[in-house]
């Protein structure tokens, strides 16, 4: 009987997921494996949502956003008998291996299942936030940065025409990678990120300095996880809804852009507007770079399965696709180092 490989996508959807599914499926079918879609992330293994995946199902999906096999933020460790159910479904569905495509939450579950139950799983690093450890870049990040940069470029038009301060709030959860890269690429005058929180007072001073220097408009990029930080030392995390949203305990972020815009307008007197990019950053077709990266990751994951090297994650080091342990990848978040922030700060004010 042919060996059988399952594929699941967990957490927020992300451009490039389908490219990984296609690559894992094509390579595994070529090697004589059967391929199965585990639908809706870990929920699929808890509830037994497994169906065959063939060449026809993965045809034409390379440029498509989202995930054809669905996703969820289900955490089997937070579901009653969740882990036992995962193990039982994997057995009854005859899964010899699983490719889990996800971020720190999805891969954190994979790492635990492997460590505690020798579960035959390999990981693929997905997230627009680019905050996974052990890899230089996750797929999806390039697309999010592309979308955010294009938005900043367009907002420049209104900023210049109306002599306004335009605040752009981008995603990224507790790291500022999207804000940093889109801000650098879009020529932002101030960038506020969680890792290097400049104060509201300093941000306003940078805007005023620009205006004194003869520039009547400014672009301010703020990461959703930036805490409003004041010279007094006071810090406030602005959350969209004051509740944990999922089984991984994440709070819904969002709203800091609005709060910051009000502060800037009040303190500087300059007319200020805010744009929240939200899920637009995760939507639609992946960039060519993400399609290529996702494809390379998918082939690597299929190779790791073929070699029986479970508990590993495909990763990018420089331009090489390598593998790292799932444990290392999920041990801590990859945050923006000071040297990276310095690149952006060279253009502030
Ligand atoms: O992790 C990806 C991400 O888009 C974050 O940047 C953001 O904070 C979060 O997911 C939003 O989650 P949801 O889609 O559940 O609103």
mmCIF file of C-alpha atoms and ligand atoms in Angstrom:
data_model
loop_
_atom_site.group_PDB
_atom_site.id
_atom_site.type_symbol
_atom_site.label_atom_id
_atom_site.label_comp_id
_atom_site.label_asym_id
_atom_site.label_seq_id
_atom_site.Cartn_x
_atom_site.Cartn_y
_atom_site.Cartn_z
ATOM 1 C CA UNK A 1 0.000 0.000 0.000
ATOM 2 C CA UNK A 2 1.302 3.486 -0.911
ATOM 3 C CA UNK A 3 2.460 5.748 1.874
ATOM 4 C CA UNK A 4 0.164 8.659 2.644
ATOM 5 C CA UNK A 5 1.076 12.264 3.399
ATOM 6 C CA UNK A 6 -1.317 14.825 4.869
ATOM 7 C CA UNK A 7 -1.106 18.596 4.369
ATOM 8 C CA UNK A 8 -2.669 21.211 6.626
ATOM 9 C CA UNK A 9 -2.672 25.006 6.677
ATOM 10 C CA UNK A 10 -3.236 26.712 10.045
ATOM 11 C CA UNK A 11 -3.580 30.244 11.412
ATOM 12 C CA UNK A 12 -4.300 33.332 9.343
ATOM 13 C CA UNK A 13 -4.496 32.808 5.589
ATOM 14 C CA UNK A 14 -1.441 34.012 3.723
ATOM 15 C CA UNK A 15 -0.435 34.553 0.086
ATOM 16 C CA UNK A 16 1.595 31.540 -1.084
ATOM 17 C CA UNK A 17 -0.218 28.802 0.865
ATOM 18 C CA UNK A 18 -1.555 27.273 -2.335
ATOM 19 C CA UNK A 19 1.887 27.349 -3.920
ATOM 20 C CA UNK A 20 3.198 25.229 -1.018
ATOM 21 C CA UNK A 21 0.241 22.820 -1.261
ATOM 22 C CA UNK A 22 0.905 22.433 -4.998
ATOM 23 C CA UNK A 23 4.630 21.809 -4.526
ATOM 24 C CA UNK A 24 4.212 19.243 -1.730
ATOM 25 C CA UNK A 25 1.476 17.456 -3.669
ATOM 26 C CA UNK A 26 3.262 17.362 -7.029
ATOM 27 C CA UNK A 27 6.548 16.106 -5.607
ATOM 28 C CA UNK A 28 4.883 13.532 -3.354
ATOM 29 C CA UNK A 29 2.630 12.186 -6.119
ATOM 30 C CA UNK A 30 5.683 11.888 -8.388
ATOM 31 C CA UNK A 31 7.275 9.718 -5.711
ATOM 32 C CA UNK A 32 4.269 7.425 -5.492
ATOM 33 C CA UNK A 33 2.814 8.812 -2.272
ATOM 34 C CA UNK A 34 -0.902 9.337 -1.741
ATOM 35 C CA UNK A 35 -1.700 12.884 -0.681
ATOM 36 C CA UNK A 36 -4.508 13.993 1.637
ATOM 37 C CA UNK A 37 -5.827 17.442 2.502
ATOM 38 C CA UNK A 38 -6.435 17.932 6.209
ATOM 39 C CA UNK A 39 -9.073 20.656 6.119
ATOM 40 C CA UNK A 40 -9.153 23.750 8.323
ATOM 41 C CA UNK A 41 -5.858 23.416 10.133
ATOM 42 C CA UNK A 42 -5.619 21.317 13.284
ATOM 43 C CA UNK A 43 -9.435 21.194 13.414
ATOM 44 C CA UNK A 44 -9.229 18.772 10.496
ATOM 45 C CA UNK A 45 -7.282 16.279 12.579
ATOM 46 C CA UNK A 46 -9.461 16.774 15.654
ATOM 47 C CA UNK A 47 -12.713 16.307 13.706
ATOM 48 C CA UNK A 48 -11.529 13.986 10.940
ATOM 49 C CA UNK A 49 -11.884 16.404 8.003
ATOM 50 C CA UNK A 50 -9.568 14.607 5.597
ATOM 51 C CA UNK A 51 -9.963 14.185 1.845
ATOM 52 C CA UNK A 52 -7.795 13.059 -1.070
ATOM 53 C CA UNK A 53 -5.687 15.616 -2.905
ATOM 54 C CA UNK A 54 -4.698 14.863 -6.473
ATOM 55 C CA UNK A 55 -3.069 16.535 -9.417
ATOM 56 C CA UNK A 56 -6.373 17.956 -10.589
ATOM 57 C CA UNK A 57 -7.092 19.661 -7.222
ATOM 58 C CA UNK A 58 -3.750 21.470 -7.250
ATOM 59 C CA UNK A 59 -3.906 22.501 -10.881
ATOM 60 C CA UNK A 60 -4.132 26.267 -11.438
ATOM 61 C CA UNK A 61 -3.731 27.221 -7.773
ATOM 62 C CA UNK A 62 -0.195 28.682 -7.883
ATOM 63 C CA UNK A 63 -1.321 32.332 -8.218
ATOM 64 C CA UNK A 64 -4.360 32.028 -5.959
ATOM 65 C CA UNK A 65 -4.449 33.721 -2.547
ATOM 66 C CA UNK A 66 -5.895 32.068 0.567
ATOM 67 C CA UNK A 67 -5.802 28.294 0.973
ATOM 68 C CA UNK A 68 -7.832 25.751 -0.990
ATOM 69 C CA UNK A 69 -7.891 23.421 2.034
ATOM 70 C CA UNK A 70 -9.165 25.975 4.552
ATOM 71 C CA UNK A 71 -7.613 27.144 7.800
ATOM 72 C CA UNK A 72 -8.487 27.780 11.451
ATOM 73 C CA UNK A 73 -6.849 28.798 14.698
ATOM 74 C CA UNK A 74 -7.861 25.553 16.426
ATOM 75 C CA UNK A 75 -5.395 24.456 19.093
ATOM 76 C CA UNK A 76 -5.798 20.729 19.872
ATOM 77 C CA UNK A 77 -4.173 21.326 23.254
ATOM 78 C CA UNK A 78 -7.149 23.558 24.160
ATOM 79 C CA UNK A 79 -9.824 21.145 22.910
ATOM 80 C CA UNK A 80 -11.097 18.389 25.218
ATOM 81 C CA UNK A 81 -9.223 15.183 24.307
ATOM 82 C CA UNK A 82 -7.870 17.176 21.337
ATOM 83 C CA UNK A 83 -4.464 15.546 21.166
ATOM 84 C CA UNK A 84 -5.895 12.016 21.514
ATOM 85 C CA UNK A 85 -8.316 12.831 18.684
ATOM 86 C CA UNK A 86 -5.477 14.107 16.471
ATOM 87 C CA UNK A 87 -3.507 10.904 17.039
ATOM 88 C CA UNK A 88 -6.570 8.714 16.448
ATOM 89 C CA UNK A 89 -7.555 10.491 13.200
ATOM 90 C CA UNK A 90 -3.970 10.333 11.922
ATOM 91 C CA UNK A 91 -4.058 6.572 12.568
ATOM 92 C CA UNK A 92 -7.487 5.937 11.062
ATOM 93 C CA UNK A 93 -6.644 8.062 7.996
ATOM 94 C CA UNK A 94 -3.373 6.097 7.602
ATOM 95 C CA UNK A 95 -1.241 9.247 7.605
ATOM 96 C CA UNK A 96 2.434 8.294 7.542
ATOM 97 C CA UNK A 97 3.489 11.940 7.586
ATOM 98 C CA UNK A 98 2.077 15.419 7.904
ATOM 99 C CA UNK A 99 3.225 18.744 6.434
ATOM 100 C CA UNK A 100 2.009 21.569 8.686
ATOM 101 C CA UNK A 101 2.115 24.982 7.039
ATOM 102 C CA UNK A 102 1.784 27.741 9.591
ATOM 103 C CA UNK A 103 3.207 30.344 11.915
ATOM 104 C CA UNK A 104 4.327 30.148 15.534
ATOM 105 C CA UNK A 105 0.964 28.825 16.791
ATOM 106 C CA UNK A 106 0.406 26.081 14.202
ATOM 107 C CA UNK A 107 4.055 25.038 14.243
ATOM 108 C CA UNK A 108 4.153 25.269 18.045
ATOM 109 C CA UNK A 109 1.513 22.523 18.112
ATOM 110 C CA UNK A 110 3.534 20.544 15.537
ATOM 111 C CA UNK A 111 6.689 20.872 17.675
ATOM 112 C CA UNK A 112 4.861 19.645 20.788
ATOM 113 C CA UNK A 113 3.192 16.736 19.016
ATOM 114 C CA UNK A 114 6.550 15.673 17.663
ATOM 115 C CA UNK A 115 8.351 16.050 21.001
ATOM 116 C CA UNK A 116 5.643 14.388 23.109
ATOM 117 C CA UNK A 117 4.260 11.757 20.720
ATOM 118 C CA UNK A 118 6.949 11.318 18.035
ATOM 119 C CA UNK A 119 4.308 12.614 15.615
ATOM 120 C CA UNK A 120 5.715 12.437 12.045
ATOM 121 C CA UNK A 121 5.403 16.103 11.108
ATOM 122 C CA UNK A 122 7.500 18.640 9.188
ATOM 123 C CA UNK A 123 6.824 22.375 9.081
ATOM 124 C CA UNK A 124 6.727 25.153 6.499
ATOM 125 C CA UNK A 125 7.149 28.741 7.764
ATOM 126 C CA UNK A 126 4.151 30.868 6.830
ATOM 127 C CA UNK A 127 3.184 34.324 8.017
ATOM 128 C CA UNK A 128 2.913 37.824 6.651
ATOM 129 C CA UNK A 129 4.425 38.962 9.990
ATOM 130 C CA UNK A 130 7.867 37.391 9.236
ATOM 131 C CA UNK A 131 8.275 36.749 12.970
ATOM 132 C CA UNK A 132 9.237 33.067 12.892
ATOM 133 C CA UNK A 133 12.619 32.213 14.288
ATOM 134 C CA UNK A 134 15.116 30.033 12.418
ATOM 135 C CA UNK A 135 14.405 31.407 8.944
ATOM 136 C CA UNK A 136 15.424 34.652 7.283
ATOM 137 C CA UNK A 137 12.005 35.070 5.663
ATOM 138 C CA UNK A 138 8.594 33.457 5.835
ATOM 139 C CA UNK A 139 6.506 33.295 2.684
ATOM 140 C CA UNK A 140 3.656 35.831 2.538
ATOM 141 C CA UNK A 141 5.760 38.622 3.974
ATOM 142 C CA UNK A 142 6.933 39.910 0.595
ATOM 143 C CA UNK A 143 3.343 40.193 -0.632
ATOM 144 C CA UNK A 144 2.216 42.046 2.502
ATOM 145 C CA UNK A 145 5.129 44.474 2.177
ATOM 146 C CA UNK A 146 4.325 44.971 -1.511
ATOM 147 C CA UNK A 147 0.689 45.803 -0.742
ATOM 148 C CA UNK A 148 1.592 48.128 2.150
ATOM 149 C CA UNK A 149 4.242 49.903 0.064
ATOM 150 C CA UNK A 150 1.804 50.466 -2.767
ATOM 151 C CA UNK A 151 -0.687 51.924 -0.278
ATOM 152 C CA UNK A 152 1.960 54.272 1.148
ATOM 153 C CA UNK A 153 2.860 55.413 -2.373
ATOM 154 C CA UNK A 154 -0.784 56.204 -3.070
ATOM 155 C CA UNK A 155 -1.259 57.999 0.246
ATOM 156 C CA UNK A 156 1.694 60.249 -0.617
ATOM 157 C CA UNK A 157 -0.509 61.838 -3.284
ATOM 158 C CA UNK A 158 -3.126 63.010 -0.786
ATOM 159 C CA UNK A 159 -0.527 63.941 1.820
ATOM 160 C CA UNK A 160 1.252 66.234 -0.657
ATOM 161 C CA UNK A 161 -1.870 67.713 -2.230
ATOM 162 C CA UNK A 162 -3.560 68.536 1.089
ATOM 163 C CA UNK A 163 -0.522 69.283 3.283
ATOM 164 C CA UNK A 164 -1.565 66.504 5.608
ATOM 165 C CA UNK A 165 0.013 63.992 7.931
ATOM 166 C CA UNK A 166 -1.056 60.529 6.783
ATOM 167 C CA UNK A 167 -0.828 57.759 9.383
ATOM 168 C CA UNK A 168 -0.774 54.214 7.954
ATOM 169 C CA UNK A 169 -1.448 51.318 10.335
ATOM 170 C CA UNK A 170 -0.075 47.978 9.177
ATOM 171 C CA UNK A 171 -0.249 44.448 10.607
ATOM 172 C CA UNK A 172 2.603 42.457 12.112
ATOM 173 C CA UNK A 173 1.273 41.522 15.531
ATOM 174 C CA UNK A 174 4.105 41.921 18.090
ATOM 175 C CA UNK A 175 6.885 42.586 15.591
ATOM 176 C CA UNK A 176 7.429 45.487 13.233
ATOM 177 C CA UNK A 177 8.782 43.758 10.125
ATOM 178 C CA UNK A 178 5.966 44.850 7.790
ATOM 179 C CA UNK A 179 6.053 48.442 9.080
ATOM 180 C CA UNK A 180 9.818 48.567 8.784
ATOM 181 C CA UNK A 181 10.100 47.217 5.238
ATOM 182 C CA UNK A 182 7.092 49.014 3.778
ATOM 183 C CA UNK A 183 8.135 52.191 5.590
ATOM 184 C CA UNK A 184 11.653 52.054 4.177
ATOM 185 C CA UNK A 185 10.367 51.187 0.698
ATOM 186 C CA UNK A 186 7.669 53.884 0.836
ATOM 187 C CA UNK A 187 9.951 56.590 2.234
ATOM 188 C CA UNK A 188 8.113 57.009 5.547
ATOM 189 C CA UNK A 189 9.085 60.010 7.665
ATOM 190 C CA UNK A 190 8.449 58.202 10.955
ATOM 191 C CA UNK A 191 7.999 54.472 11.646
ATOM 192 C CA UNK A 192 6.721 53.210 14.990
ATOM 193 C CA UNK A 193 7.203 49.527 15.844
ATOM 194 C CA UNK A 194 6.874 47.462 19.031
ATOM 195 C CA UNK A 195 10.564 46.556 19.306
ATOM 196 C CA UNK A 196 11.936 50.104 19.241
ATOM 197 C CA UNK A 197 9.111 52.285 20.529
ATOM 198 C CA UNK A 198 9.895 55.943 20.003
ATOM 199 C CA UNK A 199 7.660 58.204 22.054
ATOM 200 C CA UNK A 200 4.605 60.070 20.804
ATOM 201 C CA UNK A 201 6.433 63.290 21.704
ATOM 202 C CA UNK A 202 9.448 62.309 19.578
ATOM 203 C CA UNK A 203 7.239 61.285 16.657
ATOM 204 C CA UNK A 204 5.522 64.697 16.788
ATOM 205 C CA UNK A 205 8.900 66.452 16.994
ATOM 206 C CA UNK A 206 10.029 64.611 13.830
ATOM 207 C CA UNK A 207 6.899 65.721 11.986
ATOM 208 C CA UNK A 208 7.383 69.325 13.170
ATOM 209 C CA UNK A 209 11.049 69.249 12.120
ATOM 210 C CA UNK A 210 9.996 68.275 8.610
ATOM 211 C CA UNK A 211 7.488 71.080 8.435
ATOM 212 C CA UNK A 212 10.064 73.569 9.713
ATOM 213 C CA UNK A 213 12.361 72.305 6.948
ATOM 214 C CA UNK A 214 9.770 73.249 4.345
ATOM 215 C CA UNK A 215 7.902 69.950 3.886
ATOM 216 C CA UNK A 216 4.197 70.435 4.462
ATOM 217 C CA UNK A 217 3.249 66.773 4.638
ATOM 218 C CA UNK A 218 4.428 63.623 6.406
ATOM 219 C CA UNK A 219 3.903 59.879 6.155
ATOM 220 C CA UNK A 220 3.845 58.008 9.463
ATOM 221 C CA UNK A 221 3.787 54.188 9.446
ATOM 222 C CA UNK A 222 2.734 52.457 12.657
ATOM 223 C CA UNK A 223 2.701 48.756 13.394
ATOM 224 C CA UNK A 224 -0.506 47.472 15.031
ATOM 225 C CA UNK A 225 1.471 46.123 17.998
ATOM 226 C CA UNK A 226 3.204 49.433 18.801
ATOM 227 C CA UNK A 227 2.269 50.586 22.296
ATOM 228 C CA UNK A 228 1.517 54.302 22.524
ATOM 229 C CA UNK A 229 4.616 55.343 24.441
ATOM 230 C CA UNK A 230 5.060 58.665 26.235
ATOM 231 C CA UNK A 231 8.079 60.524 27.590
ATOM 232 C CA UNK A 232 6.623 59.977 31.080
ATOM 233 C CA UNK A 233 7.174 56.239 30.625
ATOM 234 C CA UNK A 234 3.449 55.502 30.258
ATOM 235 C CA UNK A 235 2.644 52.838 27.639
ATOM 236 C CA UNK A 236 -0.712 51.696 26.249
ATOM 237 C CA UNK A 237 -1.395 48.774 23.935
ATOM 238 C CA UNK A 238 -4.388 49.690 21.803
ATOM 239 C CA UNK A 239 -6.437 46.569 21.158
ATOM 240 C CA UNK A 240 -9.381 46.359 18.763
ATOM 241 C CA UNK A 241 -11.400 44.302 21.182
ATOM 242 C CA UNK A 242 -10.354 43.707 24.777
ATOM 243 C CA UNK A 243 -10.597 39.934 24.611
ATOM 244 C CA UNK A 244 -8.552 36.921 23.644
ATOM 245 C CA UNK A 245 -9.648 35.906 20.171
ATOM 246 C CA UNK A 246 -8.454 32.401 19.721
ATOM 247 C CA UNK A 247 -7.281 29.288 21.446
ATOM 248 C CA UNK A 248 -3.741 30.620 21.377
ATOM 249 C CA UNK A 249 -4.820 33.574 23.533
ATOM 250 C CA UNK A 250 -4.104 36.370 21.054
ATOM 251 C CA UNK A 251 -5.772 39.721 21.530
ATOM 252 C CA UNK A 252 -7.252 41.393 18.440
ATOM 253 C CA UNK A 253 -4.916 44.277 17.656
ATOM 254 C CA UNK A 254 -5.918 47.376 15.725
ATOM 255 C CA UNK A 255 -6.731 50.992 16.435
ATOM 256 C CA UNK A 256 -3.319 52.367 17.357
ATOM 257 C CA UNK A 257 -3.198 54.327 14.078
ATOM 258 C CA UNK A 258 -6.342 56.205 14.990
ATOM 259 C CA UNK A 259 -5.115 56.990 18.517
ATOM 260 C CA UNK A 260 -1.734 58.116 17.175
ATOM 261 C CA UNK A 261 -3.320 60.320 14.485
ATOM 262 C CA UNK A 262 -5.406 62.090 17.127
ATOM 263 C CA UNK A 263 -2.311 62.689 19.247
ATOM 264 C CA UNK A 264 -0.343 64.065 16.283
ATOM 265 C CA UNK A 265 -3.138 66.403 15.212
ATOM 266 C CA UNK A 266 -3.688 67.715 18.739
ATOM 267 C CA UNK A 267 -0.007 68.168 19.557
ATOM 268 C CA UNK A 268 1.208 69.602 16.214
ATOM 269 C CA UNK A 269 -1.933 71.253 14.863
ATOM 270 C CA UNK A 270 -1.350 69.597 11.463
ATOM 271 C CA UNK A 271 -4.363 68.042 9.780
ATOM 272 C CA UNK A 272 -3.962 64.279 10.126
ATOM 273 C CA UNK A 273 -5.747 61.294 8.583
ATOM 274 C CA UNK A 274 -5.403 57.570 9.224
ATOM 275 C CA UNK A 275 -5.602 54.509 6.966
ATOM 276 C CA UNK A 276 -5.797 51.007 8.444
ATOM 277 C CA UNK A 277 -4.743 48.448 5.841
ATOM 278 C CA UNK A 278 -6.000 45.406 7.763
ATOM 279 C CA UNK A 279 -6.612 42.126 5.977
ATOM 280 C CA UNK A 280 -5.985 43.640 2.556
ATOM 281 C CA UNK A 281 -2.335 42.877 3.389
ATOM 282 C CA UNK A 282 -3.108 39.154 3.474
ATOM 283 C CA UNK A 283 -5.384 39.010 0.478
ATOM 284 C CA UNK A 284 -4.995 38.195 -3.170
ATOM 285 C CA UNK A 285 -2.262 36.821 -5.317
ATOM 286 C CA UNK A 286 1.267 36.241 -3.976
ATOM 287 C CA UNK A 287 4.193 38.159 -5.447
ATOM 288 C CA UNK A 288 6.554 36.197 -7.720
ATOM 289 C CA UNK A 289 9.102 36.131 -4.887
ATOM 290 C CA UNK A 290 6.567 34.549 -2.512
ATOM 291 C CA UNK A 291 5.470 32.053 -5.174
ATOM 292 C CA UNK A 292 9.066 30.975 -5.668
ATOM 293 C CA UNK A 293 9.854 30.837 -1.941
ATOM 294 C CA UNK A 294 6.650 28.923 -1.160
ATOM 295 C CA UNK A 295 7.416 26.473 -3.980
ATOM 296 C CA UNK A 296 10.967 25.869 -2.703
ATOM 297 C CA UNK A 297 9.645 25.390 0.851
ATOM 298 C CA UNK A 298 7.031 22.909 -0.384
ATOM 299 C CA UNK A 299 9.597 20.813 -2.264
ATOM 300 C CA UNK A 300 11.894 20.860 0.770
ATOM 301 C CA UNK A 301 9.069 19.733 3.065
ATOM 302 C CA UNK A 302 8.288 16.818 0.725
ATOM 303 C CA UNK A 303 12.006 15.915 0.738
ATOM 304 C CA UNK A 304 12.147 15.990 4.557
ATOM 305 C CA UNK A 305 9.182 13.614 4.643
ATOM 306 C CA UNK A 306 10.805 11.298 2.087
ATOM 307 C CA UNK A 307 13.969 11.231 4.222
ATOM 308 C CA UNK A 308 11.948 10.617 7.404
ATOM 309 C CA UNK A 309 13.428 13.743 9.000
ATOM 310 C CA UNK A 310 10.468 14.683 11.172
ATOM 311 C CA UNK A 311 10.398 17.529 13.686
ATOM 312 C CA UNK A 312 12.149 19.752 11.139
ATOM 313 C CA UNK A 313 11.025 22.928 9.342
ATOM 314 C CA UNK A 314 12.057 24.168 5.901
ATOM 315 C CA UNK A 315 13.886 27.472 6.277
ATOM 316 C CA UNK A 316 15.682 30.124 4.228
ATOM 317 C CA UNK A 317 19.242 31.018 5.186
ATOM 318 C CA UNK A 318 20.632 33.580 2.772
ATOM 319 C CA UNK A 319 19.503 32.156 -0.563
ATOM 320 C CA UNK A 320 19.704 28.512 0.539
ATOM 321 C CA UNK A 321 16.756 26.378 1.553
ATOM 322 C CA UNK A 322 17.830 24.463 4.654
ATOM 323 C CA UNK A 323 16.042 22.863 7.600
ATOM 324 C CA UNK A 324 15.921 23.727 11.285
ATOM 325 C CA UNK A 325 14.201 22.054 14.219
ATOM 326 C CA UNK A 326 10.583 22.983 14.878
ATOM 327 C CA UNK A 327 11.632 23.554 18.470
ATOM 328 C CA UNK A 328 14.162 26.231 17.458
ATOM 329 C CA UNK A 329 11.678 27.842 15.070
ATOM 330 C CA UNK A 330 9.007 28.247 17.737
ATOM 331 C CA UNK A 331 11.137 28.917 20.828
ATOM 332 C CA UNK A 332 10.898 32.692 20.507
ATOM 333 C CA UNK A 333 9.714 35.380 18.113
ATOM 334 C CA UNK A 334 12.127 36.856 15.587
ATOM 335 C CA UNK A 335 12.074 40.576 16.329
ATOM 336 C CA UNK A 336 13.487 43.530 14.384
ATOM 337 C CA UNK A 337 17.127 44.069 15.452
ATOM 338 C CA UNK A 338 18.394 47.613 16.170
ATOM 339 C CA UNK A 339 20.576 47.695 13.030
ATOM 340 C CA UNK A 340 17.494 47.203 10.860
ATOM 341 C CA UNK A 341 15.627 50.002 12.624
ATOM 342 C CA UNK A 342 18.636 52.286 12.106
ATOM 343 C CA UNK A 343 18.215 51.889 8.334
ATOM 344 C CA UNK A 344 14.696 53.299 8.606
ATOM 345 C CA UNK A 345 15.604 55.962 11.172
ATOM 346 C CA UNK A 346 18.236 57.458 8.837
ATOM 347 C CA UNK A 347 15.314 58.962 6.895
ATOM 348 C CA UNK A 348 13.108 60.150 9.776
ATOM 349 C CA UNK A 349 12.089 63.785 10.056
HETATM 350 O O1 LIG B 1 -0.532 36.733 11.904
HETATM 351 C C1 LIG B 1 -1.098 37.347 10.797
HETATM 352 C C2 LIG B 1 -2.048 38.431 11.207
HETATM 353 O O2 LIG B 1 -2.571 39.013 10.018
HETATM 354 C C3 LIG B 1 -1.467 39.495 12.126
HETATM 355 O O3 LIG B 1 -0.667 40.423 11.451
HETATM 356 C C4 LIG B 1 -2.731 40.064 12.728
HETATM 357 O O4 LIG B 1 -2.505 40.664 13.992
HETATM 358 C C5 LIG B 1 -3.620 38.853 12.861
HETATM 359 O O5 LIG B 1 -3.141 37.888 11.946
HETATM 360 C C6 LIG B 1 -5.066 39.128 12.577
HETATM 361 O O6 LIG B 1 -5.791 37.982 12.821
HETATM 362 P P1 LIG B 1 -7.291 37.759 12.345
HETATM 363 O O7 LIG B 1 -7.257 37.370 10.901
HETATM 364 O O8 LIG B 1 -7.761 36.659 13.206
HETATM 365 O O9 LIG B 1 -8.018 39.052 12.527
#
